[in-house]
CSV table of N, CA and C in Angstrom, one decimal:
chain,number,residue,atom,x,y,z
A,57,UNK,N,-16.7,-116.2,32.5
A,57,UNK,CA,-15.3,-116.2,31.5
A,57,UNK,C,-14.8,-115.0,31.4
A,58,UNK,N,-13.4,-115.0,31.3
A,58,UNK,CA,-12.6,-113.8,31.0
A,58,UNK,C,-12.0,-113.6,29.8
A,59,UNK,N,-11.9,-112.5,29.2
A,59,UNK,CA,-11.6,-112.4,27.6
A,59,UNK,C,-10.5,-112.2,28.0
A,60,UNK,N,-9.7,-112.7,26.9
A,60,UNK,CA,-8.1,-112.6,26.6
A,60,UNK,C,-7.6,-112.2,25.4
A,61,UNK,N,-8.9,-111.3,24.8
A,61,UNK,CA,-8.0,-110.6,23.4
A,61,UNK,C,-7.4,-109.4,24.3
A,62,UNK,N,-6.0,-109.3,23.9
A,62,UNK,CA,-5.4,-108.2,24.1
A,62,UNK,C,-5.8,-106.9,23.5
A,63,UNK,N,-6.4,-106.9,23.0
A,63,UNK,CA,-7.1,-105.5,22.0
A,63,UNK,C,-8.3,-105.2,22.5
A,64,UNK,N,-8.9,-105.9,23.5
A,64,UNK,CA,-9.9,-105.5,24.2
A,64,UNK,C,-10.2,-104.7,25.3
A,65,UNK,N,-10.9,-103.4,25.3
A,65,UNK,CA,-10.6,-102.4,26.4
A,65,UNK,C,-10.8,-103.1,27.9
A,66,UNK,N,-9.9,-102.3,28.4
A,66,UNK,CA,-10.4,-103.2,30.4
A,66,UNK,C,-11.8,-102.4,30.4
A,67,UNK,N,-12.6,-103.4,30.9
A,67,UNK,CA,-13.7,-102.8,31.7
A,67,UNK,C,-13.3,-101.9,32.8
A,68,UNK,N,-14.1,-100.7,33.0
A,68,UNK,CA,-13.9,-99.7,34.1
A,68,UNK,C,-14.8,-99.8,35.0
A,69,UNK,N,-14.6,-99.8,36.2
A,69,UNK,CA,-15.7,-99.8,37.4
A,69,UNK,C,-16.8,-99.0,36.8
A,70,UNK,N,-18.1,-98.9,37.1
A,70,UNK,CA,-19.5,-98.2,36.9
A,70,UNK,C,-18.6,-96.8,37.2
A,71,UNK,N,-18.5,-96.5,38.5
A,71,UNK,CA,-18.5,-95.1,39.2
A,71,UNK,C,-17.4,-94.6,38.4
A,72,UNK,N,-16.3,-94.9,37.8
A,72,UNK,CA,-15.3,-94.5,37.6
A,72,UNK,C,-15.5,-93.9,35.9
A,73,UNK,N,-16.2,-94.7,34.7
A,73,UNK,CA,-16.7,-94.3,33.7
A,73,UNK,C,-17.7,-93.2,33.9
A,74,UNK,N,-18.5,-93.3,34.5
A,74,UNK,CA,-19.7,-92.4,34.7
A,74,UNK,C,-18.8,-91.3,34.7
A,75,UNK,N,-18.0,-91.0,36.1
A,75,UNK,CA,-17.0,-89.8,36.2
A,75,UNK,C,-16.3,-89.5,35.1
A,76,UNK,N,-15.7,-90.2,34.5
A,76,UNK,CA,-14.8,-89.5,33.3
A,76,UNK,C,-15.4,-89.1,32.2
A,77,UNK,N,-16.6,-89.7,31.8
A,77,UNK,CA,-17.2,-89.6,30.7
A,77,UNK,C,-18.2,-88.1,30.8
A,78,UNK,N,-18.6,-87.5,31.9
A,78,UNK,CA,-19.3,-86.6,32.3
A,78,UNK,C,-18.3,-85.1,32.5
A,79,UNK,N,-16.9,-86.0,32.7
A,79,UNK,CA,-15.7,-84.8,32.7
A,79,UNK,C,-15.4,-84.3,31.1
A,80,UNK,N,-15.1,-85.6,30.6
A,80,UNK,CA,-15.0,-85.4,29.1
A,80,UNK,C,-16.1,-84.5,28.6
A,81,UNK,N,-17.1,-84.8,28.7
A,81,UNK,CA,-18.4,-84.1,28.0
A,81,UNK,C,-18.6,-82.7,28.4
A,82,UNK,N,-18.3,-82.5,29.4
A,82,UNK,CA,-18.0,-81.0,30.0
A,82,UNK,C,-16.7,-80.4,29.4
A,83,UNK,N,-15.6,-80.9,29.1
A,83,UNK,CA,-14.7,-80.7,28.3
A,83,UNK,C,-15.1,-80.3,27.3
A,84,UNK,N,-15.6,-81.2,26.4
A,84,UNK,CA,-16.1,-81.0,24.8
A,84,UNK,C,-16.9,-79.9,25.0
A,85,UNK,N,-17.9,-79.9,25.7
A,85,UNK,CA,-18.9,-78.9,25.8
A,85,UNK,C,-18.0,-77.4,25.7
A,86,UNK,N,-17.3,-77.0,26.7
A,86,UNK,CA,-16.5,-76.1,26.8
A,86,UNK,C,-15.7,-75.6,25.7
A,87,UNK,N,-15.1,-76.5,24.9
A,87,UNK,CA,-14.1,-76.5,23.8
A,87,UNK,C,-15.2,-75.9,22.7
A,88,UNK,N,-16.6,-76.7,22.7
A,88,UNK,CA,-17.4,-76.1,21.6
A,88,UNK,C,-17.7,-74.7,21.7
A,89,UNK,N,-18.2,-74.9,23.1
A,89,UNK,CA,-18.7,-72.9,23.2
A,89,UNK,C,-17.4,-72.3,23.0
A,90,UNK,N,-16.2,-72.7,23.4
A,90,UNK,CA,-15.2,-71.5,22.8
A,90,UNK,C,-14.8,-71.6,21.6
A,91,UNK,N,-15.2,-72.5,20.7
A,91,UNK,CA,-14.8,-72.7,19.0
A,91,UNK,C,-15.6,-71.9,18.5
A,92,UNK,N,-16.5,-71.8,19.2
A,92,UNK,CA,-18.1,-71.0,18.5
A,92,UNK,C,-18.1,-69.7,18.4
A,93,UNK,N,-17.4,-69.4,20.0
A,93,UNK,CA,-17.2,-67.8,20.3
A,93,UNK,C,-15.6,-67.2,19.3
A,94,UNK,N,-14.9,-68.2,19.2
A,94,UNK,CA,-13.8,-67.9,18.1
A,94,UNK,C,-14.1,-67.8,16.7
A,95,UNK,N,-15.0,-68.8,16.2
A,95,UNK,CA,-15.4,-68.4,15.2
A,95,UNK,C,-16.1,-67.1,14.9
A,96,UNK,N,-16.8,-66.7,15.7
A,96,UNK,CA,-17.6,-65.4,15.7
A,96,UNK,C,-16.9,-64.3,15.9
A,97,UNK,N,-15.6,-64.8,16.6
A,97,UNK,CA,-14.7,-63.3,16.7
A,97,UNK,C,-13.9,-63.2,15.2
A,98,UNK,N,-13.6,-64.4,15.0
A,98,UNK,CA,-13.1,-64.2,13.5
A,98,UNK,C,-14.0,-63.8,12.5
A,99,UNK,N,-15.3,-64.2,12.4
A,99,UNK,CA,-16.3,-63.6,11.7
A,99,UNK,C,-16.3,-61.7,11.8
A,100,UNK,N,-16.3,-61.5,12.7
A,100,UNK,CA,-16.2,-60.1,12.9
A,100,UNK,C,-15.0,-59.3,12.7
A,101,UNK,N,-13.6,-60.2,12.7
A,101,UNK,CA,-12.3,-59.1,12.4
A,101,UNK,C,-12.9,-59.6,10.9
A,102,UNK,N,-12.8,-60.5,10.1
A,102,UNK,CA,-12.7,-60.1,8.7
A,102,UNK,C,-13.9,-59.3,8.2
A,103,UNK,N,-15.2,-59.0,8.8
A,103,UNK,CA,-15.6,-58.0,8.3
A,103,UNK,C,-15.2,-56.9,9.2
A,104,UNK,N,-14.5,-56.3,9.9
A,104,UNK,CA,-13.7,-55.5,10.1
A,104,UNK,C,-12.7,-55.1,9.2
A,105,UNK,N,-11.9,-56.1,8.8
A,105,UNK,CA,-10.8,-56.2,8.0
A,105,UNK,C,-11.4,-55.9,6.5
A,106,UNK,N,-12.6,-56.4,6.2
A,106,UNK,CA,-13.1,-56.1,5.0
A,106,UNK,C,-13.8,-54.4,4.5
A,107,UNK,N,-14.1,-53.6,5.8
A,107,UNK,CA,-14.7,-52.8,5.9
A,107,UNK,C,-13.4,-51.8,5.8
A,108,UNK,N,-12.4,-52.1,6.6
A,108,UNK,CA,-11.3,-51.5,6.7
A,108,UNK,C,-10.7,-51.1,5.2
A,109,UNK,N,-10.5,-52.1,4.2
A,109,UNK,CA,-9.9,-52.0,3.2
A,109,UNK,C,-10.7,-51.4,2.4
A,110,UNK,N,-12.1,-51.5,2.3
A,110,UNK,CA,-12.9,-50.4,1.4
A,110,UNK,C,-12.8,-49.2,1.7
A,111,UNK,N,-12.4,-48.8,3.3
A,111,UNK,CA,-12.2,-47.2,3.8
A,111,UNK,C,-10.9,-46.9,3.0
A,112,UNK,N,-10.2,-47.6,3.2
A,112,UNK,CA,-8.7,-47.3,2.7
A,112,UNK,C,-8.7,-47.1,1.1
A,113,UNK,N,-9.3,-48.0,0.3
A,113,UNK,CA,-9.9,-47.7,-1.1
A,113,UNK,C,-10.3,-46.2,-1.3
A,114,UNK,N,-11.8,-46.3,-0.7
A,114,UNK,CA,-12.1,-45.1,-0.9
A,114,UNK,C,-11.3,-43.6,-0.5
A,115,UNK,N,-10.6,-44.0,0.5
A,115,UNK,CA,-9.7,-42.5,1.0
A,115,UNK,C,-9.0,-42.7,-0.5
A,116,UNK,N,-7.9,-43.4,-0.7
A,116,UNK,CA,-7.3,-43.2,-2.0
A,116,UNK,C,-7.6,-42.9,-3.1
A,117,UNK,N,-8.9,-43.0,-3.4
A,117,UNK,CA,-9.8,-42.7,-4.9
A,117,UNK,C,-9.9,-41.2,-4.8
A,118,UNK,N,-10.0,-41.0,-3.2
A,118,UNK,CA,-10.5,-39.7,-2.9
A,118,UNK,C,-9.3,-38.6,-3.3
A,119,UNK,N,-8.1,-39.4,-2.7
A,119,UNK,CA,-7.0,-38.6,-2.2
A,119,UNK,C,-6.3,-38.2,-4.0
A,120,UNK,N,-6.8,-39.4,-4.9
A,120,UNK,CA,-6.3,-39.2,-6.3
A,120,UNK,C,-7.3,-38.1,-6.9
A,121,UNK,N,-8.2,-37.9,-6.6
A,121,UNK,CA,-9.5,-37.0,-7.2
A,121,UNK,C,-9.0,-36.0,-7.0
A,122,UNK,N,-8.8,-35.6,-5.6
A,122,UNK,CA,-8.4,-34.4,-5.2
A,122,UNK,C,-6.8,-33.8,-5.6
A,123,UNK,N,-6.1,-34.9,-6.0
A,123,UNK,CA,-4.4,-34.3,-6.5
A,123,UNK,C,-4.8,-34.0,-7.9
A,124,UNK,N,-5.6,-34.9,-8.7
A,124,UNK,CA,-6.0,-34.5,-10.1
A,124,UNK,C,-6.4,-33.1,-10.2
A,125,UNK,N,-7.7,-32.9,-9.4
A,125,UNK,CA,-8.3,-31.7,-9.3
A,125,UNK,C,-7.1,-30.5,-8.9
A,126,UNK,N,-6.2,-30.4,-8.0
A,126,UNK,CA,-5.1,-29.4,-7.4
A,126,UNK,C,-4.5,-29.2,-8.8
A,127,UNK,N,-4.1,-30.4,-9.7
A,127,UNK,CA,-3.0,-30.3,-10.7
A,127,UNK,C,-3.7,-29.4,-11.7
A,128,UNK,N,-4.8,-30.0,-12.0
A,128,UNK,CA,-5.5,-28.8,-13.0
A,128,UNK,C,-5.8,-27.7,-12.8
A,129,UNK,N,-6.0,-27.2,-11.4
A,129,UNK,CA,-6.3,-25.9,-11.0
A,129,UNK,C,-5.5,-25.2,-10.3
A,130,UNK,N,-4.2,-25.9,-10.6
A,130,UNK,CA,-3.0,-25.2,-9.7
A,130,UNK,C,-2.7,-24.0,-10.4
A,131,UNK,N,-3.0,-23.5,-11.2
A,131,UNK,CA,-2.2,-22.0,-11.7
A,131,UNK,C,-3.7,-21.3,-11.7
A,132,UNK,N,-4.8,-21.6,-11.0
A,132,UNK,CA,-5.9,-20.3,-11.6
A,132,UNK,C,-5.5,-19.2,-10.7
A,133,UNK,N,-5.4,-19.0,-9.9
A,133,UNK,CA,-5.0,-17.8,-8.9
A,133,UNK,C,-4.4,-17.3,-9.7
A,134,UNK,N,-2.9,-17.6,-10.0
A,134,UNK,CA,-2.2,-16.5,-10.9
A,134,UNK,C,-2.8,-16.2,-12.5
A,135,UNK,N,-3.4,-17.2,-13.0
A,135,UNK,CA,-3.7,-16.8,-13.9
A,135,UNK,C,-5.0,-16.1,-13.8
A,136,UNK,N,-5.7,-15.8,-12.9
A,136,UNK,CA,-6.7,-14.6,-12.7
A,136,UNK,C,-6.4,-13.6,-12.4
A,137,UNK,N,-5.1,-13.6,-11.6
A,137,UNK,CA,-4.6,-12.1,-11.4
A,137,UNK,C,-3.7,-11.7,-12.7
A,138,UNK,N,-3.5,-12.2,-13.6
A,138,UNK,CA,-2.9,-12.3,-15.0
A,138,UNK,C,-3.7,-11.5,-15.9
A,139,UNK,N,-5.4,-11.7,-15.7
A,139,UNK,CA,-6.5,-11.3,-16.2
A,139,UNK,C,-6.1,-9.6,-16.5
A,140,UNK,N,-6.2,-8.9,-15.6
A,140,UNK,CA,-5.8,-7.0,-15.8
A,140,UNK,C,-4.7,-7.0,-17.1
A,141,UNK,N,-3.8,-7.6,-16.7
A,141,UNK,CA,-2.4,-7.6,-17.4
A,141,UNK,C,-3.0,-7.9,-19.0
A,142,UNK,N,-3.6,-8.9,-19.3
A,142,UNK,CA,-4.5,-9.2,-20.5
A,142,UNK,C,-5.1,-7.9,-21.2
A,143,UNK,N,-5.9,-7.7,-19.9
A,143,UNK,CA,-6.8,-6.2,-20.6
A,143,UNK,C,-6.2,-5.4,-21.2
A,144,UNK,N,-4.9,-4.8,-19.8
A,144,UNK,CA,-4.2,-3.8,-20.3
A,144,UNK,C,-3.7,-3.7,-21.9
A,145,UNK,N,-3.1,-5.0,-22.4
A,145,UNK,CA,-2.6,-5.1,-23.6
A,145,UNK,C,-3.3,-5.0,-24.5
A,146,UNK,N,-5.1,-5.6,-24.5
A,146,UNK,CA,-5.6,-5.6,-25.6
A,146,UNK,C,-6.4,-3.8,-25.3
A,147,UNK,N,-6.5,-3.4,-24.6
A,147,UNK,CA,-7.1,-1.7,-24.1
A,147,UNK,C,-5.6,-1.0,-25.0
A,148,UNK,N,-4.4,-1.3,-24.9
A,148,UNK,CA,-3.1,-0.7,-25.4
A,148,UNK,C,-3.1,-0.5,-27.1
A,149,UNK,N,-3.7,-1.7,-27.4
A,149,UNK,CA,-3.4,-2.0,-28.8
A,149,UNK,C,-4.6,-1.7,-29.6
A,150,UNK,N,-5.9,-1.6,-28.6
A,150,UNK,CA,-7.0,-1.1,-29.6
A,150,UNK,C,-6.7,0.2,-30.1
A,151,UNK,N,-6.1,1.1,-29.0
A,151,UNK,CA,-5.9,2.6,-29.4
A,151,UNK,C,-4.6,2.3,-30.6
A,152,UNK,N,-5.1,3.1,-31.6
A,152,UNK,CA,-4.8,3.4,-32.8
A,152,UNK,C,-3.6,4.9,-33.0
A,153,UNK,N,-2.5,4.8,-32.6
A,153,UNK,CA,-1.5,6.4,-32.4
A,153,UNK,C,-0.3,5.8,-33.0
A,154,UNK,N,0.2,7.1,-33.5
A,154,UNK,CA,1.4,6.7,-34.1
A,154,UNK,C,2.5,7.4,-33.1
A,155,UNK,N,2.2,7.9,-31.8
A,155,UNK,CA,3.0,8.4,-30.9
A,155,UNK,C,3.5,7.3,-30.0
A,156,UNK,N,5.1,7.2,-30.6
A,156,UNK,CA,5.6,6.4,-29.5
A,156,UNK,C,5.8,6.4,-28.0
A,157,UNK,N,5.9,7.7,-27.7
A,157,UNK,CA,6.2,8.1,-26.4
A,157,UNK,C,4.6,7.4,-25.6
A,158,UNK,N,3.2,7.7,-26.0
A,158,UNK,CA,2.0,7.0,-25.6
A,158,UNK,C,2.5,5.3,-25.3
A,159,UNK,N,3.1,4.9,-26.5
A,159,UNK,CA,3.0,3.4,-26.5
A,159,UNK,C,3.9,2.6,-25.6
A,160,UNK,N,4.8,3.8,-25.1
A,160,UNK,CA,6.1,3.2,-24.4
A,160,UNK,C,5.4,3.4,-23.0
A,161,UNK,N,4.9,4.4,-22.6
A,161,UNK,CA,4.0,4.5,-21.1
A,161,UNK,C,3.2,3.5,-21.1
A,162,UNK,N,2.3,3.0,-22.3
A,162,UNK,CA,1.4,2.1,-22.0
A,162,UNK,C,2.1,0.4,-21.7
A,163,UNK,N,3.2,0.5,-22.4
A,163,UNK,CA,4.1,-0.6,-22.1
A,163,UNK,C,4.6,-1.0,-20.8
A,164,UNK,N,5.2,0.2,-20.3
A,164,UNK,CA,5.7,0.2,-19.2
A,164,UNK,C,4.9,0.0,-17.9
A,165,UNK,N,3.3,0.7,-17.9
A,165,UNK,CA,2.4,0.2,-17.0
A,165,UNK,C,1.9,-1.3,-17.2
A,166,UNK,N,2.2,-1.8,-18.1
A,166,UNK,CA,1.9,-3.2,-18.3
A,166,UNK,C,3.3,-3.9,-17.7
A,167,UNK,N,4.0,-3.5,-17.8
A,167,UNK,CA,5.4,-4.4,-17.2
A,167,UNK,C,5.3,-3.9,-15.7
A,168,UNK,N,5.0,-2.9,-15.1
A,168,UNK,CA,4.8,-2.6,-13.6
A,168,UNK,C,3.7,-3.7,-13.1
A,169,UNK,N,2.5,-3.6,-13.8
A,169,UNK,CA,1.7,-4.3,-13.6
A,169,UNK,C,1.9,-6.1,-13.3
A,170,UNK,N,2.7,-6.5,-14.5
A,170,UNK,CA,3.1,-7.6,-14.5
A,170,UNK,C,4.3,-7.9,-13.6
A,171,UNK,N,5.1,-7.1,-13.2
A,171,UNK,CA,6.1,-7.3,-12.4
A,171,UNK,C,5.4,-7.3,-10.8
A,172,UNK,N,4.4,-6.5,-10.5
A,172,UNK,CA,3.9,-6.5,-9.1
A,172,UNK,C,3.0,-8.1,-9.0
A,173,UNK,N,2.5,-8.8,-10.0
A,173,UNK,CA,1.7,-9.7,-10.0
A,173,UNK,C,3.0,-10.9,-9.7
A,174,UNK,N,3.8,-10.9,-10.7
A,174,UNK,CA,5.1,-12.0,-10.3
A,174,UNK,C,5.7,-11.9,-8.8
A,175,UNK,N,5.8,-10.5,-8.2
A,175,UNK,CA,6.3,-10.2,-6.6
A,175,UNK,C,5.4,-10.8,-5.8
A,176,UNK,N,4.1,-10.6,-6.1
A,176,UNK,CA,2.9,-11.2,-5.4
A,176,UNK,C,3.3,-13.0,-5.3
A,177,UNK,N,3.6,-13.1,-6.4
A,177,UNK,CA,3.6,-14.7,-6.3
A,177,UNK,C,4.8,-15.6,-5.8
A,178,UNK,N,5.8,-14.5,-5.5
A,178,UNK,CA,7.1,-15.2,-4.9
A,178,UNK,C,8.1,-15.1,-6.0
A,179,UNK,N,7.9,-14.3,-7.1
A,179,UNK,CA,8.7,-14.3,-8.1
A,179,UNK,C,10.1,-13.1,-8.2
A,180,UNK,N,11.2,-13.5,-8.0
A,180,UNK,CA,12.1,-12.0,-8.1
A,180,UNK,C,12.9,-12.1,-9.4
A,181,UNK,N,13.1,-11.1,-9.6
A,181,UNK,CA,13.8,-10.7,-11.1
A,181,UNK,C,15.2,-10.9,-10.8
A,182,UNK,N,16.4,-11.3,-11.1
A,182,UNK,CA,17.8,-11.3,-10.8
A,182,UNK,C,18.2,-10.4,-12.1
A,183,UNK,N,18.7,-9.3,-11.6
A,183,UNK,CA,19.5,-8.5,-12.6
A,183,UNK,C,20.8,-7.9,-11.9
A,184,UNK,N,22.0,-8.7,-12.4
A,184,UNK,CA,23.1,-8.8,-11.7
A,184,UNK,C,24.1,-7.5,-12.1
A,185,UNK,N,23.7,-6.8,-12.6
A,185,UNK,CA,24.4,-5.7,-13.2
A,185,UNK,C,25.7,-5.1,-12.1
A,186,UNK,N,27.0,-5.2,-12.7
A,186,UNK,CA,27.9,-4.3,-11.9
A,186,UNK,C,28.0,-5.2,-10.1
A,187,UNK,N,27.7,-6.6,-10.6
A,187,UNK,CA,27.7,-7.5,-9.2
A,187,UNK,C,28.4,-8.6,-9.6
A,188,UNK,N,29.4,-9.2,-8.5
A,188,UNK,CA,30.1,-10.6,-8.6
A,188,UNK,C,29.4,-11.5,-9.3
A,189,UNK,N,30.0,-12.1,-10.3
A,189,UNK,CA,29.4,-13.3,-11.0
A,189,UNK,C,29.1,-14.5,-9.9
A,190,UNK,N,28.0,-14.8,-10.0
A,190,UNK,CA,27.2,-16.1,-8.9
A,190,UNK,C,27.0,-17.1,-9.9
A,191,UNK,N,27.6,-18.1,-10.1
A,191,UNK,CA,27.7,-19.4,-11.1
A,191,UNK,C,26.5,-19.9,-10.7
A,192,UNK,N,25.5,-19.7,-9.4
A,192,UNK,CA,24.4,-20.2,-9.2
A,192,UNK,C,23.1,-19.7,-9.8
A,193,UNK,N,23.1,-18.0,-10.3
A,193,UNK,CA,22.4,-17.8,-10.6
A,193,UNK,C,22.5,-16.9,-12.1
A,194,UNK,N,23.6,-16.9,-12.4
A,194,UNK,CA,23.9,-16.2,-13.3
A,194,UNK,C,24.8,-17.7,-14.5
A,195,UNK,N,24.7,-17.0,-15.7
A,195,UNK,CA,25.2,-17.8,-16.8
A,195,UNK,C,25.9,-16.9,-17.7
A,196,UNK,N,27.2,-17.4,-17.5
A,196,UNK,CA,28.1,-16.4,-18.2
A,196,UNK,C,28.3,-16.9,-19.8
A,197,UNK,N,28.1,-15.9,-20.9
A,197,UNK,CA,27.6,-15.8,-22.0
A,197,UNK,C,29.3,-15.6,-22.6
A,198,UNK,N,29.9,-14.5,-22.3
A,198,UNK,CA,31.1,-14.2,-22.8
A,198,UNK,C,31.6,-13.4,-21.9
A,199,UNK,N,33.5,-13.5,-21.9
A,199,UNK,CA,34.3,-12.7,-21.2
A,199,UNK,C,34.3,-11.4,-21.7
A,200,UNK,N,34.7,-10.2,-21.2
A,200,UNK,CA,35.0,-9.1,-22.0
A,200,UNK,C,36.1,-8.6,-21.0
A,201,UNK,N,37.4,-8.2,-21.7
A,201,UNK,CA,38.1,-7.4,-21.0
A,201,UNK,C,37.8,-6.2,-20.5
A,202,UNK,N,38.2,-5.8,-19.4
A,202,UNK,CA,37.8,-4.4,-19.0
A,202,UNK,C,38.9,-3.9,-18.2
A,203,UNK,N,39.1,-2.8,-18.0
A,203,UNK,CA,39.9,-2.2,-17.0
A,203,UNK,C,39.5,-1.3,-16.0
A,204,UNK,N,37.8,-1.0,-16.5
A,204,UNK,CA,36.8,-0.4,-15.5
A,204,UNK,C,36.3,-1.3,-14.5
A,205,UNK,N,36.3,-2.7,-14.4
A,205,UNK,CA,35.7,-3.6,-13.5
A,205,UNK,C,36.8,-4.5,-13.0
A,206,UNK,N,36.2,-5.1,-11.7
A,206,UNK,CA,37.3,-6.2,-11.7
A,206,UNK,C,36.7,-7.4,-12.1
A,207,UNK,N,37.9,-8.5,-12.6
A,207,UNK,CA,37.6,-9.5,-12.7
A,207,UNK,C,36.4,-10.4,-12.2
A,208,UNK,N,35.5,-11.1,-13.2
A,208,UNK,CA,34.5,-11.6,-12.7
A,208,UNK,C,33.4,-10.9,-11.9
A,209,UNK,N,33.3,-9.5,-12.3
A,209,UNK,CA,32.1,-8.7,-12.2
A,209,UNK,C,31.1,-8.9,-13.6
A,210,UNK,N,30.0,-8.4,-13.3
A,210,UNK,CA,28.6,-8.6,-14.4
A,210,UNK,C,28.9,-7.4,-15.0
A,211,UNK,N,29.4,-7.5,-16.4
A,211,UNK,CA,29.7,-6.3,-16.8
A,211,UNK,C,28.0,-5.8,-18.0
A,212,UNK,N,27.2,-6.8,-18.6
A,212,UNK,CA,26.3,-6.9,-19.1
A,212,UNK,C,25.4,-7.5,-19.0
A,213,UNK,N,23.8,-7.4,-19.0
A,213,UNK,CA,23.1,-8.6,-18.8
A,213,UNK,C,22.4,-8.7,-19.9
A,214,UNK,N,22.3,-9.9,-20.7
A,214,UNK,CA,21.8,-9.9,-21.7
A,214,UNK,C,20.3,-10.7,-21.5
A,215,UNK,N,20.0,-11.0,-20.4
A,215,UNK,CA,18.7,-11.7,-20.2
A,215,UNK,C,18.6,-11.8,-18.9
A,216,UNK,N,17.7,-11.3,-18.6
A,216,UNK,CA,17.3,-11.5,-16.8
A,216,UNK,C,17.3,-13.1,-16.5
A,217,UNK,N,17.6,-12.8,-15.3
A,217,UNK,CA,16.8,-14.7,-14.6
A,217,UNK,C,15.9,-14.3,-13.9
A,218,UNK,N,15.2,-15.1,-12.9
A,218,UNK,CA,14.1,-15.3,-12.4
A,218,UNK,C,14.1,-16.2,-11.2
A,219,UNK,N,13.8,-16.3,-10.0
A,219,UNK,CA,13.9,-16.9,-8.8
A,219,UNK,C,12.2,-16.8,-8.2
A,220,UNK,N,12.1,-18.0,-8.4
A,220,UNK,CA,10.5,-18.7,-7.9
A,220,UNK,C,10.4,-19.1,-6.3
A,221,UNK,N,10.2,-18.1,-5.0
A,221,UNK,CA,10.4,-18.6,-3.9
A,221,UNK,C,11.9,-19.4,-3.6
A,222,UNK,N,13.1,-18.8,-3.4
A,222,UNK,CA,13.9,-19.4,-3.6
A,222,UNK,C,14.7,-20.5,-4.4
A,223,UNK,N,13.7,-20.7,-5.6
A,223,UNK,CA,14.5,-21.5,-6.3
A,223,UNK,C,14.5,-21.0,-8.1
A,224,UNK,N,15.9,-21.3,-8.5
A,224,UNK,CA,15.9,-20.7,-9.8
A,224,UNK,C,15.4,-21.0,-10.9
A,225,UNK,N,14.3,-20.3,-11.5
A,225,UNK,CA,13.5,-20.5,-12.9
A,225,UNK,C,14.5,-20.5,-13.8
A,226,UNK,N,15.1,-19.5,-14.1
A,226,UNK,CA,16.2,-19.2,-14.8
A,226,UNK,C,17.3,-18.4,-14.7
A,227,UNK,N,18.5,-18.8,-15.0
A,227,UNK,CA,19.5,-17.9,-14.8
A,227,UNK,C,19.7,-17.0,-15.6
A,228,UNK,N,20.4,-15.6,-15.0
A,228,UNK,CA,20.9,-14.5,-15.8
A,228,UNK,C,21.6,-14.7,-16.9
A,229,UNK,N,21.4,-14.5,-17.9
A,229,UNK,CA,22.7,-14.5,-19.1
A,229,UNK,C,23.6,-13.5,-19.0
A,230,UNK,N,24.7,-13.4,-19.0
A,230,UNK,CA,25.5,-11.9,-18.5
A,230,UNK,C,26.9,-12.3,-19.3
A,231,UNK,N,27.2,-10.9,-19.5
A,231,UNK,CA,28.8,-10.8,-19.8
A,231,UNK,C,29.6,-10.5,-18.5
A,232,UNK,N,30.8,-11.1,-18.3
A,232,UNK,CA,31.6,-10.7,-17.2
A,232,UNK,C,33.2,-10.3,-17.5
A,233,UNK,N,33.3,-9.4,-16.5
A,233,UNK,CA,35.0,-8.8,-16.6
A,233,UNK,C,35.6,-9.8,-16.8
A,234,UNK,N,37.0,-9.5,-17.3
A,234,UNK,CA,38.3,-10.2,-17.2
A,234,UNK,C,39.3,-9.6,-17.4
A,235,UNK,N,40.6,-9.6,-16.9
A,235,UNK,CA,41.4,-9.0,-16.7
A,235,UNK,C,42.1,-8.5,-18.0
A,236,UNK,N,42.4,-7.1,-18.2
A,236,UNK,CA,42.7,-6.7,-19.4
A,236,UNK,C,44.3,-6.8,-19.6
A,237,UNK,N,44.6,-7.2,-20.8
A,237,UNK,CA,45.7,-7.5,-21.4
A,237,UNK,C,46.5,-6.4,-21.4
């Protein structure tokens, strides 16, 4: 009797079914092996990513700690170099004398020491007396009529300025000559 059901599968010849089934099983087995390998590689990659993230986070923390330490102790060298200046001032104040010349000499020595220290650390004094006015380094506090100096010449320094490694720390406060009327 023949099956007339249109939804029923066609029976395949015995040889063909056995061969097609083996190929399918082999293909499924190969794909299963590839899937297991891919899942293993994925697990390894996830582990590597997690390690790398942890390493980056550790480096970030170390850098932050180092930066905090650098900020806290950035002035250590200059302050250590300032200690002899403090010592000199202490010694000068410990001496009780009415002699102004001795006091002045001690102040001059302390100022020399302080100036040398500043130069060692890149500090330069701006003392522009009798030089042309430079708005980048000078701040004009007044204009003075003068026949003796050219206009825009610094005729008096009210307060010296300072430059640290070519960066202006404080402009010099100056009086500048203008044409006499």
